[in-house]
One Martini backbone bead per residue (centre of mass of N, CA, C, O) as a GRO file, in nm:
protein
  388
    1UNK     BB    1   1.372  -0.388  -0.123
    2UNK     BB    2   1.503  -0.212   0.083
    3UNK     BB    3   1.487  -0.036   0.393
    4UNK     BB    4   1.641   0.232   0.488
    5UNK     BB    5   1.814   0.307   0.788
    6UNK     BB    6   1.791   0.598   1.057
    7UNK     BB    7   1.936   0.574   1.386
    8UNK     BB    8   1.880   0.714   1.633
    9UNK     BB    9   1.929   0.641   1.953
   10UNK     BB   10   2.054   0.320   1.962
   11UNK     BB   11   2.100   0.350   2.322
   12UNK     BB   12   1.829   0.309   2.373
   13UNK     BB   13   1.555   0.159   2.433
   14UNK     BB   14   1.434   0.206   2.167
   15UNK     BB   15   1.686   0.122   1.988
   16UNK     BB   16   1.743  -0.157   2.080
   17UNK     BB   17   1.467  -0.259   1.978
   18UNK     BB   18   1.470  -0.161   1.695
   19UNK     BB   19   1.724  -0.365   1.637
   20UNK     BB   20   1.585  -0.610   1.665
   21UNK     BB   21   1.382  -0.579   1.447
   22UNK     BB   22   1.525  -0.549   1.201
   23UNK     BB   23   1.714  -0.848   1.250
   24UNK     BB   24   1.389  -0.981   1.159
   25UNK     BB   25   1.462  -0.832   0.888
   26UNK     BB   26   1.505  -0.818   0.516
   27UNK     BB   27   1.354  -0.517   0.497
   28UNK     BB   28   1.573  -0.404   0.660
   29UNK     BB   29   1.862  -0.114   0.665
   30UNK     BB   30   2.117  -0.019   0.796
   31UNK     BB   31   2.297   0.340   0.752
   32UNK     BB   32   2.318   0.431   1.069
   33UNK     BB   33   2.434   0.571   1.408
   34UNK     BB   34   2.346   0.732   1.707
   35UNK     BB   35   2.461   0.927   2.016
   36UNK     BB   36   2.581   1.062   2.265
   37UNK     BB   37   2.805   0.881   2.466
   38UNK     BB   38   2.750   0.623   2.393
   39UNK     BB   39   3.007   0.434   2.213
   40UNK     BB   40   3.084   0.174   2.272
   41UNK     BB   41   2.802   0.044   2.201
   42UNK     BB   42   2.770   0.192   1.916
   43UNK     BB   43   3.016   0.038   1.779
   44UNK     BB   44   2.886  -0.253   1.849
   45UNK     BB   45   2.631  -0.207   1.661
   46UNK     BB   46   2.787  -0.120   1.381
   47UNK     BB   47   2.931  -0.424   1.363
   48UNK     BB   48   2.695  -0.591   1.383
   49UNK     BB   49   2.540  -0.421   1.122
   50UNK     BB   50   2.735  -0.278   0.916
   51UNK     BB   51   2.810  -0.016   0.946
   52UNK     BB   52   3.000   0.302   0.848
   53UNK     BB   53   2.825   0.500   1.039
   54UNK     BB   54   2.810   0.766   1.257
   55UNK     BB   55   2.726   0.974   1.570
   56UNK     BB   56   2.813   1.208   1.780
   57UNK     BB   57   2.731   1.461   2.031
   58UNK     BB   58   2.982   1.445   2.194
   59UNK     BB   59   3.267   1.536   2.113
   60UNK     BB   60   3.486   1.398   2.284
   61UNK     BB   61   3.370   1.119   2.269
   62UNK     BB   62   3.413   1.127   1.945
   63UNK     BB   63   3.677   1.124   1.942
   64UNK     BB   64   3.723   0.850   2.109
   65UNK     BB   65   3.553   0.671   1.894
   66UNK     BB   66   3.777   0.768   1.644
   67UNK     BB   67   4.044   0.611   1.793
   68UNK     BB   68   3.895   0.328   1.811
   69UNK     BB   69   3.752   0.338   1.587
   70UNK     BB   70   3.825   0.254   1.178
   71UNK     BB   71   3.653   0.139   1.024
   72UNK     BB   72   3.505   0.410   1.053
   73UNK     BB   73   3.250   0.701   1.059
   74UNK     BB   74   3.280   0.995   1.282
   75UNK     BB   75   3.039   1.184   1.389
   76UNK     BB   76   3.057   1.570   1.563
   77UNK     BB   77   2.787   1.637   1.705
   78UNK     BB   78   2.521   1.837   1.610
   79UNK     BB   79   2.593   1.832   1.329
   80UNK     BB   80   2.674   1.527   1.254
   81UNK     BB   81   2.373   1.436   1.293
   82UNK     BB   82   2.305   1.629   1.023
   83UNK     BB   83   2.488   1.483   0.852
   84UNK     BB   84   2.375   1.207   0.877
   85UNK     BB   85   2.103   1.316   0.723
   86UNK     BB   86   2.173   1.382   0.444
   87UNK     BB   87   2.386   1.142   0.409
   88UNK     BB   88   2.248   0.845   0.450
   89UNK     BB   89   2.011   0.768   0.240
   90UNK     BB   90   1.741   0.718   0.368
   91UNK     BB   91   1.437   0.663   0.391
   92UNK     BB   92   1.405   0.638   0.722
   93UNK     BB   93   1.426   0.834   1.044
   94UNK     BB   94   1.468   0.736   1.358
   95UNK     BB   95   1.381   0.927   1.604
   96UNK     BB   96   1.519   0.865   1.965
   97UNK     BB   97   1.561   1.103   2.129
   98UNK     BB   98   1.637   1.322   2.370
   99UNK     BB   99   1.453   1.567   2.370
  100UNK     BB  100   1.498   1.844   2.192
  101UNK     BB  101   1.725   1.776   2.040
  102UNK     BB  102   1.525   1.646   1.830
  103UNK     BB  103   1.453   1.904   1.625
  104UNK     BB  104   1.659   1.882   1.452
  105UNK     BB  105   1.670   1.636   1.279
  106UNK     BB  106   1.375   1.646   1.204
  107UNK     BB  107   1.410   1.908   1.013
  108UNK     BB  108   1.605   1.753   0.829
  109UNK     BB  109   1.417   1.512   0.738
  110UNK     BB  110   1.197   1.715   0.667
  111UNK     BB  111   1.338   1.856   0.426
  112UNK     BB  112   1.430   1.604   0.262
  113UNK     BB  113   1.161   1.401   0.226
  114UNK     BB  114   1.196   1.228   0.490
  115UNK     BB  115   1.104   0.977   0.654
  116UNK     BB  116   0.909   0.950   1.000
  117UNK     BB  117   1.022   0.817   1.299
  118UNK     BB  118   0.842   0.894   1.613
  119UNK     BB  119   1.005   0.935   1.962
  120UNK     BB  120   1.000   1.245   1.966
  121UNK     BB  121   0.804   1.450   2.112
  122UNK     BB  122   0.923   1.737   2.127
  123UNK     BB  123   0.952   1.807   1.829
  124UNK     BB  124   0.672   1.898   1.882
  125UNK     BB  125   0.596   2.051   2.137
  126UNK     BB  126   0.830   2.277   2.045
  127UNK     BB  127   0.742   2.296   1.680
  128UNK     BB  128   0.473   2.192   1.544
  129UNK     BB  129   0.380   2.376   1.346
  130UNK     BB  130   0.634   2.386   1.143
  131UNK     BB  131   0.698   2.059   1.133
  132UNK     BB  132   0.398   1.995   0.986
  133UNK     BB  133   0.473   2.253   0.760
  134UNK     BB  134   0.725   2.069   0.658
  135UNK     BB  135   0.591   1.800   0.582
  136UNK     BB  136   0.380   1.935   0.363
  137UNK     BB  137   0.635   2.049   0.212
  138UNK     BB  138   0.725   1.792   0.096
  139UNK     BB  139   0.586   1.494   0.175
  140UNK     BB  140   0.642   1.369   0.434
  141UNK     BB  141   0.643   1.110   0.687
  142UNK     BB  142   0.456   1.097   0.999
  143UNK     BB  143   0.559   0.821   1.248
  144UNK     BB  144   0.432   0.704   1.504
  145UNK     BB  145   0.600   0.531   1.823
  146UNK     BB  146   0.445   0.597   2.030
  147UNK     BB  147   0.177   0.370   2.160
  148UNK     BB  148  -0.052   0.586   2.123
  149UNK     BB  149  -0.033   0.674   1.859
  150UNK     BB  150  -0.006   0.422   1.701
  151UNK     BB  151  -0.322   0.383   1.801
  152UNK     BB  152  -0.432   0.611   1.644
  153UNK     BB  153  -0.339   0.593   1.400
  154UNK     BB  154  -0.449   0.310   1.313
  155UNK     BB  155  -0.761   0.421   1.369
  156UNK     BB  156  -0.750   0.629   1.179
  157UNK     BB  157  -0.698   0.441   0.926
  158UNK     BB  158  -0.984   0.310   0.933
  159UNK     BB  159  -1.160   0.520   0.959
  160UNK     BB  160  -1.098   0.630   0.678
  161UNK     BB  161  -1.147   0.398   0.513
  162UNK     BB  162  -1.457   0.427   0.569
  163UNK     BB  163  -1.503   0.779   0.539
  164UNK     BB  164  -1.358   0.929   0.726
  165UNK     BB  165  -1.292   1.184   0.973
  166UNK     BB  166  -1.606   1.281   1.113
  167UNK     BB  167  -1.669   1.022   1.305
  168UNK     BB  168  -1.474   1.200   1.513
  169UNK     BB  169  -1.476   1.299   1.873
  170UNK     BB  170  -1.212   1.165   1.970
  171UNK     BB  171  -0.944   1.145   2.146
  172UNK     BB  172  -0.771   0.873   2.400
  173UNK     BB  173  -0.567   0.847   2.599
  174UNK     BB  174  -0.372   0.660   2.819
  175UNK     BB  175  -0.246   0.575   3.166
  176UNK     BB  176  -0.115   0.481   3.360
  177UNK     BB  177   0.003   0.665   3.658
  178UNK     BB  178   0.233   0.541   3.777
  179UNK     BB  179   0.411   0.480   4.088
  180UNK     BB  180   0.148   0.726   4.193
  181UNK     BB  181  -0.135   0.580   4.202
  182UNK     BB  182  -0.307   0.748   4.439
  183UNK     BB  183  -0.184   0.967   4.527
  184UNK     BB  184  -0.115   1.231   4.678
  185UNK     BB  185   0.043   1.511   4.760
  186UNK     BB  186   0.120   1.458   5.043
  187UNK     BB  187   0.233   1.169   4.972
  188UNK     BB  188   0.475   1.299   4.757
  189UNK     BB  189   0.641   1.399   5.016
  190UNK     BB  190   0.968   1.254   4.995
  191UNK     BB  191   1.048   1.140   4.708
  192UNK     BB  192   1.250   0.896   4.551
  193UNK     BB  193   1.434   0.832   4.283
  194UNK     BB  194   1.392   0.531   4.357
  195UNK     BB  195   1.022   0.557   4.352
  196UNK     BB  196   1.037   0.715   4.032
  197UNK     BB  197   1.190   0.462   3.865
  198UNK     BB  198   0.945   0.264   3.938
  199UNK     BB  199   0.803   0.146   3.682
  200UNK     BB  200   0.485  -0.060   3.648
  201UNK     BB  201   0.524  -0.127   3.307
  202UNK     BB  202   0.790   0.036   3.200
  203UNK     BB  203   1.069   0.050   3.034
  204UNK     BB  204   1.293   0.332   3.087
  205UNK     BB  205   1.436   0.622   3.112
  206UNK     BB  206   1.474   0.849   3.303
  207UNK     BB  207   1.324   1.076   3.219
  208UNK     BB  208   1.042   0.958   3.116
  209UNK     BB  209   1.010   0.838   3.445
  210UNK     BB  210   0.937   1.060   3.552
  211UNK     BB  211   0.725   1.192   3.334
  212UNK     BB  212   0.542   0.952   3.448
  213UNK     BB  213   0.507   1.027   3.751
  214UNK     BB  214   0.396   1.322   3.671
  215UNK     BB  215   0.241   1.324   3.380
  216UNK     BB  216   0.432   1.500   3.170
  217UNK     BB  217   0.394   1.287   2.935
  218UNK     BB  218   0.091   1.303   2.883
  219UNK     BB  219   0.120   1.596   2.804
  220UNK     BB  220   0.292   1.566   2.541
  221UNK     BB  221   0.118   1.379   2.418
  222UNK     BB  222  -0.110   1.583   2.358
  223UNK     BB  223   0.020   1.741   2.187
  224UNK     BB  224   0.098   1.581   1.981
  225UNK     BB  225  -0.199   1.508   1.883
  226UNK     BB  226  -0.257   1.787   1.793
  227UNK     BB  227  -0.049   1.771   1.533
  228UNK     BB  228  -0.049   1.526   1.432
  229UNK     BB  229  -0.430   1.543   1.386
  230UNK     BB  230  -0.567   1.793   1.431
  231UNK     BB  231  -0.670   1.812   1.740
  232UNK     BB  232  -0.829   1.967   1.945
  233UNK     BB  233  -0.811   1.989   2.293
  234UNK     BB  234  -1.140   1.919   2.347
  235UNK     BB  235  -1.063   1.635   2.173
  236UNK     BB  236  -0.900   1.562   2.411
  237UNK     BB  237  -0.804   1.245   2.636
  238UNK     BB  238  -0.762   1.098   2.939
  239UNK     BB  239  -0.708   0.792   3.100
  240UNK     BB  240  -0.681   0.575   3.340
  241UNK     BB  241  -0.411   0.278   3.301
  242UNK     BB  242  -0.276   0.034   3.472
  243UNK     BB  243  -0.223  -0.229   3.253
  244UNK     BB  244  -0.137  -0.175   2.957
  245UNK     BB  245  -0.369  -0.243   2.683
  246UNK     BB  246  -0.537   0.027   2.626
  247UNK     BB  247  -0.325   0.245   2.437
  248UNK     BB  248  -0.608   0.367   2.300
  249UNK     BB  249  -0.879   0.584   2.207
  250UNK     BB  250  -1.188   0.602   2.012
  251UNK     BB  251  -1.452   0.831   1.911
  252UNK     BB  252  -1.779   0.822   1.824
  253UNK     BB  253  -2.064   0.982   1.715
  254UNK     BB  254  -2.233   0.688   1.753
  255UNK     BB  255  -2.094   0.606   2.039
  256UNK     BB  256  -1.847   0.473   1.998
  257UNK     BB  257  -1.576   0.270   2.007
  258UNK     BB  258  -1.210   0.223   1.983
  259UNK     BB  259  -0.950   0.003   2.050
  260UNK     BB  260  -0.575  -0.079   2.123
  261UNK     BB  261  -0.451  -0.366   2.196
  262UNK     BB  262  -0.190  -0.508   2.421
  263UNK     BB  263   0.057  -0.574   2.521
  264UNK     BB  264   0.356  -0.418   2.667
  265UNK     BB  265   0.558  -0.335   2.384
  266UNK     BB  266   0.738  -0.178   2.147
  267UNK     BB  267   0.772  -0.298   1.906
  268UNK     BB  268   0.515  -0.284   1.775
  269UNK     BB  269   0.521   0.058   1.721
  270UNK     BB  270   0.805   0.031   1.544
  271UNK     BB  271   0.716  -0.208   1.333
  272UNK     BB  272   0.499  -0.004   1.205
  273UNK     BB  273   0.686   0.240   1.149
  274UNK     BB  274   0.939   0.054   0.954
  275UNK     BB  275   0.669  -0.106   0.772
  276UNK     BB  276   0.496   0.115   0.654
  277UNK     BB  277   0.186  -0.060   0.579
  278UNK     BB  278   0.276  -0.306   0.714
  279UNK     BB  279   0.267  -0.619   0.838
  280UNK     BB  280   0.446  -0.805   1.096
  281UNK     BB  281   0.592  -1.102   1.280
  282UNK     BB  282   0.611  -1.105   1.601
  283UNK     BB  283   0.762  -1.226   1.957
  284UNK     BB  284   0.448  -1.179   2.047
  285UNK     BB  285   0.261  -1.203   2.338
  286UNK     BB  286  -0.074  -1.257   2.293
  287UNK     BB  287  -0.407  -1.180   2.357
  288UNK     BB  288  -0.608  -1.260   2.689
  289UNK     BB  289  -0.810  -1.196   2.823
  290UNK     BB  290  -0.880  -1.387   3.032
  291UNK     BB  291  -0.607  -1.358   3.177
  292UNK     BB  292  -0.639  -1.035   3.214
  293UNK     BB  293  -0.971  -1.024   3.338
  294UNK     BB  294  -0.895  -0.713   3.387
  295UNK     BB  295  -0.995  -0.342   3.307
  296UNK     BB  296  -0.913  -0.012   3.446
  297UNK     BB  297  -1.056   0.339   3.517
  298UNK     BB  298  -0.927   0.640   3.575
  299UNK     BB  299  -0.892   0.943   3.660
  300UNK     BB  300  -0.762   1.225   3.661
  301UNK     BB  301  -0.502   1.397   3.914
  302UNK     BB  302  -0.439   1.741   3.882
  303UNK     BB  303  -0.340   1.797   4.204
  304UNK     BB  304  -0.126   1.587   4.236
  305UNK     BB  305  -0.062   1.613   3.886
  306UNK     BB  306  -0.014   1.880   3.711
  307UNK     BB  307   0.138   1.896   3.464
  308UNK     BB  308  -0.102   1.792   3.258
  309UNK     BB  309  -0.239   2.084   3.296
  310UNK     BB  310   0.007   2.252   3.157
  311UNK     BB  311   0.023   2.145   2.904
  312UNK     BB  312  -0.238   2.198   2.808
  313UNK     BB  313  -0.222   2.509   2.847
  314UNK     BB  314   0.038   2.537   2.663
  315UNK     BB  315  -0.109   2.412   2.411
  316UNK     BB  316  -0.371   2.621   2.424
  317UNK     BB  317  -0.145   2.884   2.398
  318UNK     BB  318   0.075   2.877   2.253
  319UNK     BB  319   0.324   2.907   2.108
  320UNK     BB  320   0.622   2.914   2.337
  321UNK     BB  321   0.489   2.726   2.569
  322UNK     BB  322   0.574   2.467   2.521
  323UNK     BB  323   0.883   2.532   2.510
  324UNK     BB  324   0.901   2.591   2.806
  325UNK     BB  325   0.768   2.358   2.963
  326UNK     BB  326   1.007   2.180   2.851
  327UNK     BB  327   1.262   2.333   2.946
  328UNK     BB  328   1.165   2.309   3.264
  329UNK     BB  329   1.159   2.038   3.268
  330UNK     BB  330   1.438   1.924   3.199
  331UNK     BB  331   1.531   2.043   3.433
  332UNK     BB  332   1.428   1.969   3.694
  333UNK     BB  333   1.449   1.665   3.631
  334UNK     BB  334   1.801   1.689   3.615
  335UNK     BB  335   1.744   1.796   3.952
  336UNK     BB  336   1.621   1.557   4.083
  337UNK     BB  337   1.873   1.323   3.989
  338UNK     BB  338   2.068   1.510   4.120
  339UNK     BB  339   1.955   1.594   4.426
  340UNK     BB  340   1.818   1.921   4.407
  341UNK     BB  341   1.531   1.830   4.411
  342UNK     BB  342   1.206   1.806   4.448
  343UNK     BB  343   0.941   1.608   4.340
  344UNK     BB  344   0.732   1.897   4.371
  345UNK     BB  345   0.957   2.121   4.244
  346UNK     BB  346   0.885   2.056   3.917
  347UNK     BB  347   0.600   2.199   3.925
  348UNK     BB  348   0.738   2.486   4.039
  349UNK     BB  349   0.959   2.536   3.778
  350UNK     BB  350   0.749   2.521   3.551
  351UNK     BB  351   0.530   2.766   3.648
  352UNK     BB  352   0.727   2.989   3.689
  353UNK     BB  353   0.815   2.995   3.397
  354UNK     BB  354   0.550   3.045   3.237
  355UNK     BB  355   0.533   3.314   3.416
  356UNK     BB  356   0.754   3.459   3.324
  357UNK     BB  357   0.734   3.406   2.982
  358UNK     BB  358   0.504   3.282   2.850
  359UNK     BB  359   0.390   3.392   2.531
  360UNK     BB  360   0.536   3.391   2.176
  361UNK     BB  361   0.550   3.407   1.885
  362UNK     BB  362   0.601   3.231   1.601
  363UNK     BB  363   0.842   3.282   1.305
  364UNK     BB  364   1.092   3.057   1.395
  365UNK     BB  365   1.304   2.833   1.481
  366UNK     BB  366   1.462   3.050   1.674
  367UNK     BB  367   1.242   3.123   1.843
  368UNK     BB  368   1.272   2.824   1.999
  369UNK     BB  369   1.583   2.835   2.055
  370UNK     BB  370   1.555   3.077   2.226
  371UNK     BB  371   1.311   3.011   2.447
  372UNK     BB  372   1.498   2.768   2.534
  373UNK     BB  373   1.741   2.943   2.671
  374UNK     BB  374   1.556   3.123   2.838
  375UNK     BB  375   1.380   2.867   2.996
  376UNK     BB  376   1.664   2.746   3.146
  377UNK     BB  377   1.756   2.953   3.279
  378UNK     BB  378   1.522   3.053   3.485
  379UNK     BB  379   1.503   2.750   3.589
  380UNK     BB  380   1.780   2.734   3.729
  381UNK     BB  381   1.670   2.981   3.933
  382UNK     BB  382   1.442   2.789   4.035
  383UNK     BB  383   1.578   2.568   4.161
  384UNK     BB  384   1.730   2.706   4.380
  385UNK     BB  385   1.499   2.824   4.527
  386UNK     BB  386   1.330   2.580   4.595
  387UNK     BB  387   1.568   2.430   4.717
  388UNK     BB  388   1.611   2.642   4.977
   0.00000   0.00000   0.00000
């Protein structure tokens, strides 16, 4: 019997890699697809596919999309895209969403006792601690896509299996570095938005390539690892791999390492979590160490990449302060792309944020909904400033 998927962002890095992946499986059946803008794409996906129902969450373009397409059911905005989610039947949800924007289709997702498949990191980072606990309340199962938790995740799925999860000392994220590995802050002065976008090992979305620029992408995954393995965060660590082959590892109390390698390629943690728990072959080319020669590592720079230093204490503050530093970041991020900010002043807008709102308890999904909604208008004030 086949596996139902709905794939949320299917016109995105993420979507169409895993819609390859589905493609060489007779054992998955897309039975969803939705996009931000790109209709024209998406309607392209759904025919191809054979998809019945779609959701654009651009209201206008969805218009659009629906006066275009007559074959199929165009859902309308985020609503549209959580009515695409309770009613499509789904066993699996892969969210590959940019931004806060995924953390509603995840809570409808795991409020259903959909088994989700998670590529939306900030649904975590703004919500995590609620989102946890609504997946425990359900009994939904969350399978990381990002390719480091995803190497935590089968890492420590073994180690379980032999014994329990106490002999886990650390998780180790690695981090490419991005394109500006090994600059000083001072040479990172007057980076220009495509030497910015130049990332050195992943094809990637732009809001994503600049967060990887920043390192502001692996302190978000920093939270995420938090959340998803229930790791205090003085047992995360991170450390610089420019090769892009060790994935993450776990050290172990007896002072052993393990390790999860592979050339870089996202199909491989797509496909771990579209068909887990099983493992299928997929036409990617095999790992020869002789041939990849040398692997090396060195510590993270946080004085010319503060943001990452930012992410931890803001996850390590708890509260809506994760929710602030993602909101402040998308800000600032979207204003640097837009040639409005300085590449430098992404993390005086973050900190600023921070400064300004800093943590309050949450209560309810609300309560984040609200935090995020003040922590853009400040960040937007903060862009004018900085960039003044």
């Amino acid at each position: 019997m086949s596996r139902r998927i709905l794939l949320l962002g299917s016109t995105g890095s993420i979507g169409t890699q895993a819609l390859d992946v589905i493609s060489r499986s007779d054992d998955l059946e897309v039975v969803g697809l939705s996009a931000q803008t790109n209709w024209r794409q998406l309607v392209e996906q759904a025919v191809q596919h054979g998809v019945p129902r779609i959701a654009v969450t651009d209201p206008d373009l969805a218009a659009q999309a629906a006066e275009a397409w007559t074959d199929g059911e165009v859902l309308r905005g985020p609503e549209g895209l959580v009515q695409l989610v309770l009613e499509s039947g789904a066993d699996l949800v892969l969210n590959a969403l940019v931004g806060s924007a995924g953390l509603g289709p995840t809570v409808a997702t795991l409020g259903e006792g959909i088994d989700l498949a998670l590529a939306n990191k900030e649904s975590l980072v703004v919500g995590g601690e609620l989102v946890m606990a609504l997946a425990e309340a359900t009994g939904a199962q969350i399978l990381p896509v990002d390719s480091e938790h995803s190497a935590i995740h089968q890492l420590v799925h073994g180690e379980h299996a032999t014994g329990g999860l106490d002999s886990i000392e650390k998780l180790v994220l690695t981090a490419s570095g991005g394109p500006f590995r090994g600059r000083s802050r001072a040479e990172l002065e007057g980076v220009t938005i495509e030497q910015a976008l130049a990332h050195p090992t992943w094809a990637m979305g732009g809001k994503i390539t600049i967060d990887s620029a920043t390192l502001m992408n692996k302190g978000l995954e920093v939270i995420e690892a938090h959340h998803l393995f229930g790791t205090p965060y003085e047992r995360i660590g991170v450390v610089v791999h420019p090769q892009s082959i060790v994935h993450s590892l776990i050290t172990l109390v007896d002072g052993a390492a393990l390790a999860h390698l592979g050339h870089p390629d996202m199909r491989a943690p797509i496909a771990y979590a579209l068909h887990h728990p099983q493992r299928v072959p997929l036409p990617l080319r095999p790992l020869d160490l002789a041939e990849v020669g040398s692997l090396t590592f060195e510590p993270v720079d946080t004085e010319a990449f503060p943001c990452l230093r930012m992410a931890i204490e803001a996850g390590t503050a708890g509260g809506t302060a994760p929710c602030v530093l993602n909101a402040a970041n998308e800000i600032a991020v979207h204003a640097f792309l837009g040639g409005r900010l300085p590449f430098l002043g992404i993390p005086d807008v973050i900190a600023g944020a921070l400064d300004a709102l800093g943590s309050a308890p949450i209560r309810a999904f609300e309560t984040l909904y609200e935090a995020d909604r003040e922590a853009r208008a400040v960040a937007a004030e903060l862009v004018e400033k900085v960039a003044a």
